[in-house]
Coordinates of C-alpha atoms in Angstrom, one line a residue:
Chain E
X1364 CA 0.0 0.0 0.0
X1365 CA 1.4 3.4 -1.2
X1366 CA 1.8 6.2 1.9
X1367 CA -0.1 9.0 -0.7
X1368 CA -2.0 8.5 -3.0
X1369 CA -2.4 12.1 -3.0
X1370 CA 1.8 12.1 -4.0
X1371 CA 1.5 9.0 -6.3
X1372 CA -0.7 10.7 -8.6
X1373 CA 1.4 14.1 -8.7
X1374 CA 4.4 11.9 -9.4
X1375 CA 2.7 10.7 -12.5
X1376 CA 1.4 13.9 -13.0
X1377 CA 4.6 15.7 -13.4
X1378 CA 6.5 12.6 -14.9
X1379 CA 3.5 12.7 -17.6
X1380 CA 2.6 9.3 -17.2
X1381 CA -0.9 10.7 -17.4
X1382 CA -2.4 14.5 -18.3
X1383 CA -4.7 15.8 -15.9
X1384 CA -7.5 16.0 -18.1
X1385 CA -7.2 11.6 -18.6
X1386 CA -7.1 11.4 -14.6
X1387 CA -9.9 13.8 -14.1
X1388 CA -12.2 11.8 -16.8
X1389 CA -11.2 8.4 -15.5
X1390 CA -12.3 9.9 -12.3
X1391 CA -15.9 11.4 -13.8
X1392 CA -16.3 8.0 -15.9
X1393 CA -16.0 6.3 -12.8
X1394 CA -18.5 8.7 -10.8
X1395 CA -21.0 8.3 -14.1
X1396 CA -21.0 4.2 -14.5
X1397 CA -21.2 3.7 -10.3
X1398 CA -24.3 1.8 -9.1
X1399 CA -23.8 3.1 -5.4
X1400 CA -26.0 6.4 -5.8
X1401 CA -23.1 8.0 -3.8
X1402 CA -23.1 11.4 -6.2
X1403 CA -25.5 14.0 -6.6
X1404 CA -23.9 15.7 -9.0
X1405 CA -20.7 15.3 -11.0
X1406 CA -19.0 18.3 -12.1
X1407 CA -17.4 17.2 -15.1
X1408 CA -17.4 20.7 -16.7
X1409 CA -15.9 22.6 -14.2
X1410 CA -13.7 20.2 -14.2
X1411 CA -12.3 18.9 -17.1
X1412 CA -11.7 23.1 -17.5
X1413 CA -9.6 23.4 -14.4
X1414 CA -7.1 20.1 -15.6
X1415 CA -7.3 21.6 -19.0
X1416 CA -5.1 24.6 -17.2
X1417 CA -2.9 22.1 -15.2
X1418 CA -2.1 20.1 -18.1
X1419 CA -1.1 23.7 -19.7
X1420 CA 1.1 24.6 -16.9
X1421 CA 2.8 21.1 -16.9
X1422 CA 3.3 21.4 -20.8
X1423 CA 5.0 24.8 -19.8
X1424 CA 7.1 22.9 -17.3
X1425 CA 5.8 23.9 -14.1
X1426 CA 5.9 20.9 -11.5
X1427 CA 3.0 20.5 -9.6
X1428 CA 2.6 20.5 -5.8
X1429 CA 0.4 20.6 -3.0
X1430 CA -3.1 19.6 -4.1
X1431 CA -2.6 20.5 -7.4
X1432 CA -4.4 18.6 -9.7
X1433 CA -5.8 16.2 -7.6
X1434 CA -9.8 15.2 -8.0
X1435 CA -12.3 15.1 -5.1
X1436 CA -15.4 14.9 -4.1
X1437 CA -17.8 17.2 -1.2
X1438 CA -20.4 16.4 0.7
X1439 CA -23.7 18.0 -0.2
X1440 CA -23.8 20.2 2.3
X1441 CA -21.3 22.4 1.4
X1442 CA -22.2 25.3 -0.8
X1443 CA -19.7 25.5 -3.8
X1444 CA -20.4 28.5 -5.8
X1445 CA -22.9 28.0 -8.8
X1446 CA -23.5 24.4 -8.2
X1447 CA -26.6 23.0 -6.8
X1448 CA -26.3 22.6 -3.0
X1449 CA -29.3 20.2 -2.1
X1450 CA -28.5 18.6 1.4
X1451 CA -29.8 15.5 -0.4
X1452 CA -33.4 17.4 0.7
X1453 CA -36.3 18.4 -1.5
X1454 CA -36.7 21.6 0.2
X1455 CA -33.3 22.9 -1.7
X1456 CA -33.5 20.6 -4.9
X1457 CA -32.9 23.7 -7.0
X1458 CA -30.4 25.6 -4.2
X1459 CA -27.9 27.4 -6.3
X1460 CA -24.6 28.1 -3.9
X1461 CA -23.6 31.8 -3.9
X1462 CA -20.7 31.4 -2.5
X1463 CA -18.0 28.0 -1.8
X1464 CA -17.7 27.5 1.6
X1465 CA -14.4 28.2 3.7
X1466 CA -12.4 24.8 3.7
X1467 CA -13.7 24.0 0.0
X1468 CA -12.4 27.1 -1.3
X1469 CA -9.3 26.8 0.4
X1470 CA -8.7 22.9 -1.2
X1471 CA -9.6 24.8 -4.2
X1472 CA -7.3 27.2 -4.3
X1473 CA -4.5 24.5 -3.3
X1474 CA -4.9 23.2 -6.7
X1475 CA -7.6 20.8 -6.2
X1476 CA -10.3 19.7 -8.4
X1477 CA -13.7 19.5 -6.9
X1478 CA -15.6 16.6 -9.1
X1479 CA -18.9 15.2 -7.6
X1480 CA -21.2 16.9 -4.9
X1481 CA -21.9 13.2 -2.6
X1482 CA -25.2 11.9 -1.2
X1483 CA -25.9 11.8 2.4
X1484 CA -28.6 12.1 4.9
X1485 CA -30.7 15.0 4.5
X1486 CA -28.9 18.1 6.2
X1487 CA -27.3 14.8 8.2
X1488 CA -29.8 13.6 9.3
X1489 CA -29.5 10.1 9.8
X1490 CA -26.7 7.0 10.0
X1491 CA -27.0 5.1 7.0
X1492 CA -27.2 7.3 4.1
X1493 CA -31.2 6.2 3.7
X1494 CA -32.7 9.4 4.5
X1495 CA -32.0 11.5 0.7
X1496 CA -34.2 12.2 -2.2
X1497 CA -31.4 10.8 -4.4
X1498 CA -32.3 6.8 -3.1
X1499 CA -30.0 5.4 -0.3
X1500 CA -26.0 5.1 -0.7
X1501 CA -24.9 1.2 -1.1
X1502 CA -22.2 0.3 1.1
X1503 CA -18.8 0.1 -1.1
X1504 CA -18.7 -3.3 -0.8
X1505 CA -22.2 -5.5 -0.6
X1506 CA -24.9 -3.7 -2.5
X1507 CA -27.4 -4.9 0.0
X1508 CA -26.0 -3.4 2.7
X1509 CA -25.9 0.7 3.8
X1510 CA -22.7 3.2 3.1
X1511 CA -23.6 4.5 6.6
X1512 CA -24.2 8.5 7.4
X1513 CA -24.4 11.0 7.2
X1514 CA -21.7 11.1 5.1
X1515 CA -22.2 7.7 3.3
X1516 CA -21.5 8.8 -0.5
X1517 CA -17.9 10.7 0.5
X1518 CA -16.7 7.6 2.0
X1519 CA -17.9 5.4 -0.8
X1520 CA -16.1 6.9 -3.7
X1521 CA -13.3 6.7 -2.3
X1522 CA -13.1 3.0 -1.2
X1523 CA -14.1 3.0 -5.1
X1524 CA -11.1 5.2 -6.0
X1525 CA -13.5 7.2 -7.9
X1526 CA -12.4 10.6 -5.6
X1527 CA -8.6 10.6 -4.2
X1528 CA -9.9 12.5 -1.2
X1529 CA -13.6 13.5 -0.4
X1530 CA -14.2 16.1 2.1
X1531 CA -17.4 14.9 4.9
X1532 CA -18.9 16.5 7.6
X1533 CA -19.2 14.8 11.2
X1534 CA -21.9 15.8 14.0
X1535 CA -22.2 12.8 15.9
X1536 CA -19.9 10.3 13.6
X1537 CA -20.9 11.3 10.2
X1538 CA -17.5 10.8 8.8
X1539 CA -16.0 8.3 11.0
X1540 CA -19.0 5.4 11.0
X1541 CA -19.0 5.6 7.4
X1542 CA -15.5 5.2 7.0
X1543 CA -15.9 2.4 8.9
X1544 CA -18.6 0.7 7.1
X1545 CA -16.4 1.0 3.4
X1546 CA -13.0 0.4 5.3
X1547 CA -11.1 3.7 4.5
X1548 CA -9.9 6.2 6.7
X1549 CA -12.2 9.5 8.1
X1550 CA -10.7 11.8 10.2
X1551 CA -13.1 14.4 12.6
X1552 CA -10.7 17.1 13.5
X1553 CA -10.7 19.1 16.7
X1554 CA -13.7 21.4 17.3
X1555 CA -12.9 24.8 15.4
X1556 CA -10.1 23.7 13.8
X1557 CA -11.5 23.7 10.3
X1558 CA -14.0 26.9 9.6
X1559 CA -17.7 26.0 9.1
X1560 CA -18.6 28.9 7.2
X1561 CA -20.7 27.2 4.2
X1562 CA -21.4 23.9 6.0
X1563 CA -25.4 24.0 5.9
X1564 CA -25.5 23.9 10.1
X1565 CA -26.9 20.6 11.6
X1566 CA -26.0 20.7 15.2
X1567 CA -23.4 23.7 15.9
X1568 CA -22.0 23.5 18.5
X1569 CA -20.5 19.7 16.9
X1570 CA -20.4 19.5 13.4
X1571 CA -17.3 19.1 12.3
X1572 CA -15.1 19.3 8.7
X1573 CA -12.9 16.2 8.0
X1574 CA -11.4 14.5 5.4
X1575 CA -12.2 10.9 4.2
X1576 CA -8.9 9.0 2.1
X1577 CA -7.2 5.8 1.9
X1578 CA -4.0 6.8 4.0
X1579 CA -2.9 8.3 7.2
X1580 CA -0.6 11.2 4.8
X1581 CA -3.2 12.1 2.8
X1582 CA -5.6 13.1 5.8
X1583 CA -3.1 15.0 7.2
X1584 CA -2.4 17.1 3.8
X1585 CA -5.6 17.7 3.0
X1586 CA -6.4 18.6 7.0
X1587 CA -3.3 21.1 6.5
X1588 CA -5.0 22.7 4.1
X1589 CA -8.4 23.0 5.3
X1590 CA -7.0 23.8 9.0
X1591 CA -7.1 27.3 10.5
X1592 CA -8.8 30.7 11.9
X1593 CA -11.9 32.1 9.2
X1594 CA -13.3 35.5 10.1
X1595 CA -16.4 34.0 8.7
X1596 CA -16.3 31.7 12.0
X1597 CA -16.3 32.6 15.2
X1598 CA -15.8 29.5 16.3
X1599 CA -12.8 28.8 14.3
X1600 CA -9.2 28.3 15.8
X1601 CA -5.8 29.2 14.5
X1602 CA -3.9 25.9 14.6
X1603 CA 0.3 24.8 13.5
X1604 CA 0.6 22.8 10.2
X1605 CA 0.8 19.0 10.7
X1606 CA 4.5 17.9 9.3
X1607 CA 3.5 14.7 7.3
X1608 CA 7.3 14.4 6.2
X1609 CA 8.3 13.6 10.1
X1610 CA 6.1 11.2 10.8
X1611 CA 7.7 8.0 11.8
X1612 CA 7.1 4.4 11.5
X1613 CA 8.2 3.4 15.1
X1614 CA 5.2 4.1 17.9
X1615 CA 6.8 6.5 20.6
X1616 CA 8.3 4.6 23.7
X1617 CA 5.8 5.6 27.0
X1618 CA 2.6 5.5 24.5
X1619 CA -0.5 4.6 26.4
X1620 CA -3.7 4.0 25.4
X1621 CA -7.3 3.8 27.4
X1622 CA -9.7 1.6 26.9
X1623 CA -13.4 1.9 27.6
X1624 CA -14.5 -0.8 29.7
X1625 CA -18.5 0.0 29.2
X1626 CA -18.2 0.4 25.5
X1627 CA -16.1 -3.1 24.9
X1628 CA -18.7 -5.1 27.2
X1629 CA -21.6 -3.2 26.0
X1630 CA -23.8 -5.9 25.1
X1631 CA -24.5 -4.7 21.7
X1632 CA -21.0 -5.3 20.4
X1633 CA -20.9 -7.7 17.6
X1634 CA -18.7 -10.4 19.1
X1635 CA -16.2 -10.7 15.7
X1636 CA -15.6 -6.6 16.1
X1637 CA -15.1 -7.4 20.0
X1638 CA -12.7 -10.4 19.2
X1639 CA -10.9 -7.9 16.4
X1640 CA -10.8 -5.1 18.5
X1641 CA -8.6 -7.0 21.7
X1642 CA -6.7 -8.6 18.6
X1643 CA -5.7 -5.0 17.8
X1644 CA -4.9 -4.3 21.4
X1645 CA -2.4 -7.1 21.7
X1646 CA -0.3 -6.3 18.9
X1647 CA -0.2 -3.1 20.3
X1648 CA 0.8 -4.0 24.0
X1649 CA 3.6 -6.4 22.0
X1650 CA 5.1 -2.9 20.3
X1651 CA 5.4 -1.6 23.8
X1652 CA 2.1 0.3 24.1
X1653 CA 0.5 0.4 27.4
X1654 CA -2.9 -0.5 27.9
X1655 CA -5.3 0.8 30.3
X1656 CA -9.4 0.2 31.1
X1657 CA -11.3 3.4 32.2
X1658 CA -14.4 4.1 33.3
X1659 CA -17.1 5.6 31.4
X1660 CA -20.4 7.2 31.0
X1661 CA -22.9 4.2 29.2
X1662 CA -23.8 4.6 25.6
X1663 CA -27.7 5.3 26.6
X1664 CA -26.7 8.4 28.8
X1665 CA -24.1 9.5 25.4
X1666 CA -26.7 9.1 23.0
X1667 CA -29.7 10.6 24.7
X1668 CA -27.3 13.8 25.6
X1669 CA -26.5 14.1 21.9
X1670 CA -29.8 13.5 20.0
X1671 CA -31.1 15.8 22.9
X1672 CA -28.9 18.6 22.3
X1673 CA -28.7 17.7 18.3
X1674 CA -32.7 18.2 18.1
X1675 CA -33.0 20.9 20.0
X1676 CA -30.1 22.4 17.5
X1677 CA -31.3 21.4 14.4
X1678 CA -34.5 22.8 14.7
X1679 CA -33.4 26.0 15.5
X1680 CA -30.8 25.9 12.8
X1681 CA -33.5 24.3 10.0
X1682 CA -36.4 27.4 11.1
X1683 CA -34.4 29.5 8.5
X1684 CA -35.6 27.3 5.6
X1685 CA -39.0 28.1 4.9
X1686 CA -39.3 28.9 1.1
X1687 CA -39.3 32.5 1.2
X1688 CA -35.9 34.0 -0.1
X1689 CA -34.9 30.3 -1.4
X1690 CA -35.7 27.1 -1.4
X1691 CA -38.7 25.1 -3.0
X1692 CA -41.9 27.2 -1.8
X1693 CA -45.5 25.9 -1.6
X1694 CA -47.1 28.1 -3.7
X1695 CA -50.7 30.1 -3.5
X1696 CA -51.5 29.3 -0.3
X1697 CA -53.8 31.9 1.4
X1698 CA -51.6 32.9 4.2
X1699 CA -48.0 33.4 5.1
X1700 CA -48.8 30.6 8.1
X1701 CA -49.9 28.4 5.3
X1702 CA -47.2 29.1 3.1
X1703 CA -44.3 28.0 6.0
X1704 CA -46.7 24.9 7.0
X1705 CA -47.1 23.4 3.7
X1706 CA -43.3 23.9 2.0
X1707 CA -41.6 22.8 5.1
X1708 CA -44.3 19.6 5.4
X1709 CA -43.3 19.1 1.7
X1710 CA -39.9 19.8 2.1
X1711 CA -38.5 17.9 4.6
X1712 CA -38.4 14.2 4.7
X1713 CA -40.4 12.2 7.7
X1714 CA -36.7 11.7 9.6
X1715 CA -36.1 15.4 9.8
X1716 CA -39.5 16.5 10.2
X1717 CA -39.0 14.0 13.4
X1718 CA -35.8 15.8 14.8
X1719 CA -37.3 18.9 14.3
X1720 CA -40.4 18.6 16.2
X1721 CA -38.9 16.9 18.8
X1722 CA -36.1 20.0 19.0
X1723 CA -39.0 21.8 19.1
X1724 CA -40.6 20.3 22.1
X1725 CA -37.1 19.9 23.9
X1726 CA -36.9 23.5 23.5
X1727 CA -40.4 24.0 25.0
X1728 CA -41.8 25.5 28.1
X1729 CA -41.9 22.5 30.6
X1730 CA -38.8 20.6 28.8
X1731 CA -36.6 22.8 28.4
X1732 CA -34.8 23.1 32.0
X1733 CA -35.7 19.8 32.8
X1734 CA -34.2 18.0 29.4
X1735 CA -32.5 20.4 27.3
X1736 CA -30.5 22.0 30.2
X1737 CA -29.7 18.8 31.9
X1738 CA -28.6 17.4 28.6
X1739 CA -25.9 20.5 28.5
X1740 CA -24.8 19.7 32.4
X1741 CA -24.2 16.1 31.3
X1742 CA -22.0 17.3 28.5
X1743 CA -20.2 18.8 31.0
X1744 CA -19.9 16.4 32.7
X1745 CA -18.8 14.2 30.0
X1746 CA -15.5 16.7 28.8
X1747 CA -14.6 16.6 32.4
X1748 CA -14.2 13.1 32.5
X1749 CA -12.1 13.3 28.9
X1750 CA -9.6 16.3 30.6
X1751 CA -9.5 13.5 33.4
X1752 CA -9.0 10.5 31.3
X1753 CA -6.1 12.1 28.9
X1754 CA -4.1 13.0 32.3
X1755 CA -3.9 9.4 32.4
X1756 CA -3.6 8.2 28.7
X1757 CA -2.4 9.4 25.5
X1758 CA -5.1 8.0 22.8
X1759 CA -8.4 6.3 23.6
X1760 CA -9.3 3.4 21.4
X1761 CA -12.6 1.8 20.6
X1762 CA -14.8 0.1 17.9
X1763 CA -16.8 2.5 15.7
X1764 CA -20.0 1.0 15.5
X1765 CA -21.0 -1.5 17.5
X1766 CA -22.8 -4.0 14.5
X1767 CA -21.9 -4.3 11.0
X1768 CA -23.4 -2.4 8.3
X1769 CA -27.4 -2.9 8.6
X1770 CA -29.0 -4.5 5.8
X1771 CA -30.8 -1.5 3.6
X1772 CA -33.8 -0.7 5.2
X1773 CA -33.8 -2.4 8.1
X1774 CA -33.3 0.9 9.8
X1775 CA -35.9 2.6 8.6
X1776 CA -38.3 0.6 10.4
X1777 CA -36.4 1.0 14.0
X1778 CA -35.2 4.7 14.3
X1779 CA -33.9 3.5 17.8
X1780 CA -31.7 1.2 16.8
X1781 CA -30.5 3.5 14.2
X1782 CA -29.8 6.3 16.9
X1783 CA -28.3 3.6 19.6
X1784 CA -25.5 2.7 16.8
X1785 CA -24.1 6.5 16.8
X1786 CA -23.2 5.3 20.7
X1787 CA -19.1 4.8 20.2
X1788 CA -18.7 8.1 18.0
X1789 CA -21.4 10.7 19.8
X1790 CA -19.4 10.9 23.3
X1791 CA -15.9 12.6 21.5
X1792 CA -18.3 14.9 19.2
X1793 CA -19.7 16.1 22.7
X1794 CA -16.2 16.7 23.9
X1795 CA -15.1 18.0 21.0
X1796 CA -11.9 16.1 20.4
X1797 CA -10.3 15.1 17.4
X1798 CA -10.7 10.8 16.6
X1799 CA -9.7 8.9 13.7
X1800 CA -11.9 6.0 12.2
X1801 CA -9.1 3.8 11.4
X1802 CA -9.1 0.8 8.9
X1803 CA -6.4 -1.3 11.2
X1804 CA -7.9 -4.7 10.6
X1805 CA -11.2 -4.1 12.9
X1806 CA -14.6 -4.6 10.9
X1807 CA -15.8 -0.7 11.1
X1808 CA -12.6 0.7 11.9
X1809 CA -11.5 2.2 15.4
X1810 CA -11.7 4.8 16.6
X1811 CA -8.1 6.9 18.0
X1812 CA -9.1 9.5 20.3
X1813 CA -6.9 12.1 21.8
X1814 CA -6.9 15.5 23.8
X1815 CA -8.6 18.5 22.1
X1816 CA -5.6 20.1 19.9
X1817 CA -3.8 16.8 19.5
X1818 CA -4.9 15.8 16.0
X1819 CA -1.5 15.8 14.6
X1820 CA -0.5 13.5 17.8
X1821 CA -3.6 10.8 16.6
X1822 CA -2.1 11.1 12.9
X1823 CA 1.5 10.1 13.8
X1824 CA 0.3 7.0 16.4
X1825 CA -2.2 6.0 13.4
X1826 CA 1.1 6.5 11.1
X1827 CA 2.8 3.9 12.9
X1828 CA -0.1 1.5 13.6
X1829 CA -0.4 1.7 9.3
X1830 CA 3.1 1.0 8.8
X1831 CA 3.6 -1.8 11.1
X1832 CA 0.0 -4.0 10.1
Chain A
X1150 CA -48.8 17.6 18.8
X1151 CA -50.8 20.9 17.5
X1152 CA -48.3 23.2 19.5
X1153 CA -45.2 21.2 18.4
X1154 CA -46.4 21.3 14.8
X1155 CA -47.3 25.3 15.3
X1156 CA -43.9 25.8 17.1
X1157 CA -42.0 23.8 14.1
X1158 CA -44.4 25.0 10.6
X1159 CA -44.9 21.2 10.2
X1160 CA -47.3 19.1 10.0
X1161 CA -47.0 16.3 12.1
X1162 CA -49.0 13.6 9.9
X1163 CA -47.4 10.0 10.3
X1164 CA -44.3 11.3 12.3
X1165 CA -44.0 9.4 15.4
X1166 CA -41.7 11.1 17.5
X1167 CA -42.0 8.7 21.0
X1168 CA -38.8 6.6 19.7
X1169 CA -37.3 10.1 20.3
X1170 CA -38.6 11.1 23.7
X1171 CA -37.6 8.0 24.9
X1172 CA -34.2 9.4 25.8
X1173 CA -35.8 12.3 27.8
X1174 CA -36.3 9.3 30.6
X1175 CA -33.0 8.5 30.1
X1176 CA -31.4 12.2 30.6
X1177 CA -33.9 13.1 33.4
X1178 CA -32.2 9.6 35.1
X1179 CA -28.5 11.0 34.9
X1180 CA -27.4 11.2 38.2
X1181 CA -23.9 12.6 40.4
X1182 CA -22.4 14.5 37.2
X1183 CA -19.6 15.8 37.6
X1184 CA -18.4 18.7 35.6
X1185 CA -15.4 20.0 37.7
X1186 CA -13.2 20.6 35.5
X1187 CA -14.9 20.9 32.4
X1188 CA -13.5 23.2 29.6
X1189 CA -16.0 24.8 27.2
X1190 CA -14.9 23.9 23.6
X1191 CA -16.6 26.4 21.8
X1192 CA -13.9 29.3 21.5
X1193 CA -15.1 31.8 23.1
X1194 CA -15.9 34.9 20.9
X1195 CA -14.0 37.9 22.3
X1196 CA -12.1 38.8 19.0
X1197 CA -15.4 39.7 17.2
X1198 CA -15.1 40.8 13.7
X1199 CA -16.5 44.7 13.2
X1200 CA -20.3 45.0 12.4
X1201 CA -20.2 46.4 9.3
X1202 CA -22.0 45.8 5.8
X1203 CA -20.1 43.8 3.8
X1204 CA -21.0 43.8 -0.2
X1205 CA -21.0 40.6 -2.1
X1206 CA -19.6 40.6 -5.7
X1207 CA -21.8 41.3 -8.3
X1208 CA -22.1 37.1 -9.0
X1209 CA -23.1 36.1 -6.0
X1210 CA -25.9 38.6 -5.7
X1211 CA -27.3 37.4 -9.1
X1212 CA -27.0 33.8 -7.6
X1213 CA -29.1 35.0 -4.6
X1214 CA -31.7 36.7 -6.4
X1215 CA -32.1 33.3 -8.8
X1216 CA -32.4 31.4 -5.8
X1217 CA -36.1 33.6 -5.2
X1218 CA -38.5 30.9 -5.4
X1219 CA -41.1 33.4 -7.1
X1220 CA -40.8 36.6 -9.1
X1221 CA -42.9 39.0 -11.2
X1222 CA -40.4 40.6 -13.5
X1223 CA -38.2 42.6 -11.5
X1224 CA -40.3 41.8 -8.4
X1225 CA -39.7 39.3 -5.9
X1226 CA -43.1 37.8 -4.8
X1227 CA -44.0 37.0 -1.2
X1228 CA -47.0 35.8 0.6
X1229 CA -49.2 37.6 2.2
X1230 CA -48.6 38.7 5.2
X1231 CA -51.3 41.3 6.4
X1232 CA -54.6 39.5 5.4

């Protein structure tokens, strides 16, 4: 297995093994002939125009670098001026962007080539990539099973090589589940380290930009370039540049790792991710790694703390949507009341219509100190035991998801279920804290979990885990 | 359900939100947290940016006004709001 891809293809680039314009329409024949109904969108216009000028500069002489060059795909949430930005929802089937969103801009103007908008939940809304006008996202490898979500169609086309990179968005585990379920790598950075300004707003206070790709180096490159403060978001941090070319293949003498004791015997573990998971571990304790069980809070308490404060987010977030300046609008109704009540019932599909009623309620007079409130005081709760914890330890590990990909839809009939499996990935979105979803010979990946600021720390243990399987 | 559906402009129909409010036992259950310690993670904003109008480039304001779901010629139609 290659370290880059992202490299690999440069190197033929500039050795003019292949022209851009051949990689970029091997890349859009790809996206055109899939069966997966992972795009939305292909850009092949756009494009083929921007390796059109690559191939121009490399018959010139220039030598491409950074991202230059280099296909990939976004998650249709992002706005990416003058395309159609539909969040996979009816409500913004026509939605032209006016303007490309922070990190996308920034890949952009690194060189690379944005060339499919991907399915996912609607506005994220959901774990299995079911929940989207454009028909549900088959998992990369078994057509009858689910890509997972929200982010299900990023993480598909690349385990089908048909983007290099492909940029997600993770609330509760949108990008690392689905990485899990098609076996590649998705990365959910720290909190604020990647600008959300353009990323159609879900939950807050967690969502999250990160890159899907099929090694350790080419999430950190294309998290260097995404990474840093945007005046366009408050929230945003500055943050130092990862150096990919340093990282090493030997694990760091003194590493220790926790393990959660009450997400490993949680009864809904699939036994074979159980058995892989402790395989994983003992390799490596054998490297010199030590090992160490923690407590923790139970995955009912972690998921009903996220859904409650993701409902009561969303809905406040989705209340801008209502047909008036944009979005599909339920026409001659008698009343402005009548007009909001019939294009968001139209609009938005039964899952979200779910979320936001119930953010509604948790909002509400009588629910709102009693739920919403407590739900905030347990997420307290909940980053005081990670500042606690990573006294101790270095990295957390643990499974993704706790069953293998569901069977398409199954879920749809047991919303529960479906919420319960977001139980290994909601607790670090809560905290905030950067976790890879790893493809180290676990089914659904795991999960490397460190401090808040230490992404760059997770990518050069997860270096050295790669190198060494 | 008809405050909910007022409160959220939708209409409840086949929705069944109980699979939801299940967790609201659950939270209400949580007991002995303890948040000492605890570090916010949203940054906190005390580097605001200045409050001023920003114009967009001519593009993007052509891109907003195609996004109006309803026009009549230069007009931009909305419902009625004062019956």
């Amino acid at each position: 297995m290659s370290e880059s891809i992202i490299q690999d293809i440069q190197h033929k680039l500039n050795n003019k093994e292949v022209s851009c314009v051949q990689l970029v329409q091997e890349k859009i024949d790809a996206l055109n002939a899939s069966t997966k109904n992972a795009n939305n969108s292909i850009l092949a216009e756009s494009a083929l125009k921007q390796a059109a000028d690559f191939d121009k500069q490399l018959a010139s002489g220039k030598q491409l670098s950074g991202l230059e060059g280099i296909p990939f795909g976004v998650k249709d949430v992002y706005l990416l001026k003058g395309t159609i930005s539909t969040a996979s929802s009816n409500i913004l089937k026509n939605y032209k962007s006016p303007y490309t969103a922070t990190a996308i801009q920034k890949l952009i103007d690194a060189g690379a080539i944005p060339v499919s908008k991907e399915n996912c939940d609607q506005f994220g809304h959901g774990s299995t990539n079911e929940n989207s006008i454009f028909g549900t996202t088959k998992n990369a490898f078994d057509d009858s099973k689910v890509a997972g979500g929200s982010s299900g169609g990023s993480a598909v086309n690349v385990a089908q090589k048909n983007t290099v990179f492909s940029i997600g968005g993770d609330t509760g585990g949108s990008i690392r589940q689905p990485a899990g379920y098609n076996n590649v790598f998705g990365f959910k950075p720290t909190y604020g380290r990647v600008s959300r300004y353009g990323l159609m707003a879900y939950t807050s206070s967690s969502d999250c930009v990160g890159p899907f790709a099929e090694t350790v180096k080419d999430i950190a490159t294309t998290l260097n370039v995404m990474s840093g403060k945007d005046g366009k978001d408050q929230t945003s941090v500055e943050s130092t540049s990862i150096d990919v070319n340093a990282f090493s293949k030997d694990i760091p003498a003194g590493t220790k790792v926790g393990v959660y004791k009450t997400f490993i015997n949680h009864p809904s573990l699939d036994p074979s991710i159980k058995k892989e998971f402790h395989v994983l571990i003992e390799k490596l304790k054998d490297s010199g790694v030590t090992v160490k069980e923690l407590d923790f809070f139970d995955g009912d308490t972690l998921t009903a703390t996220y859904y409650i404060i993701a409902l009561a987010e969303t809905a406040s977030n989705l209340s801008r949507i209502d047909g008036i300046a944009y979005g599909n609008r339920a026409m001659d109704k008698d009343s402005l009341a009548s007009t909001y009540l019939d294009t968001r019932s139209e609009g938005f599909s039964e899952e979200s219509k779910r979320r936001i009623i119930a953010g509604n309620q948790v909002l509400s007079v009588g629910y709102s100190d009693e739920i919403y409130k407590k739900a905030l005081t347990v997420r307290k709760g909940i980053e005081a035991k990670f500042v606690k914890d990573f006294n101790e330890v270095d990295f957390i590990l643990s499974p993704t998801a706790p069953s293998l990909p569901p069977t398409i839809g199954q879920s749809l009939k047991d919303p529960l279920t479906m919420y319960l499996s977001d139980m290994y990935t909601v607790g670090f979105s809560l905290g905030g804290l950067p976790t890879l979803s790893a493809p180290f010979e676990v089914a659904n990946n795991v999960q490397i979990t460190a401090a808040k600021g230490k992404d760059e720390e997770i990518l050069r243990f997860a270096y050295a885990i790669e190198q060494s399987l | 359900m008809d405050k909910l559906e007022q409160l959220s402009n939708i209409k409840a129909g086949d929705v069944n939100i109980s699979k939801i409010t299940d967790f609201f036992e659950t939270i209400k259950n949580v007991k002995d947290i303890d948040t000492l310690g605890s570090e916010d993670h949203i940054v906190k904003s005390d580097n605001l940016r200045e409050d001023v109008v920003i114009n967009c480039d001519p593009e993007e304001k052509a891109l907003i006004l195609d996004n109006f779901p309803a026009k009549q010629g230069t007009y931009l139609v909305v419902p009625k709001v004062i019956q």
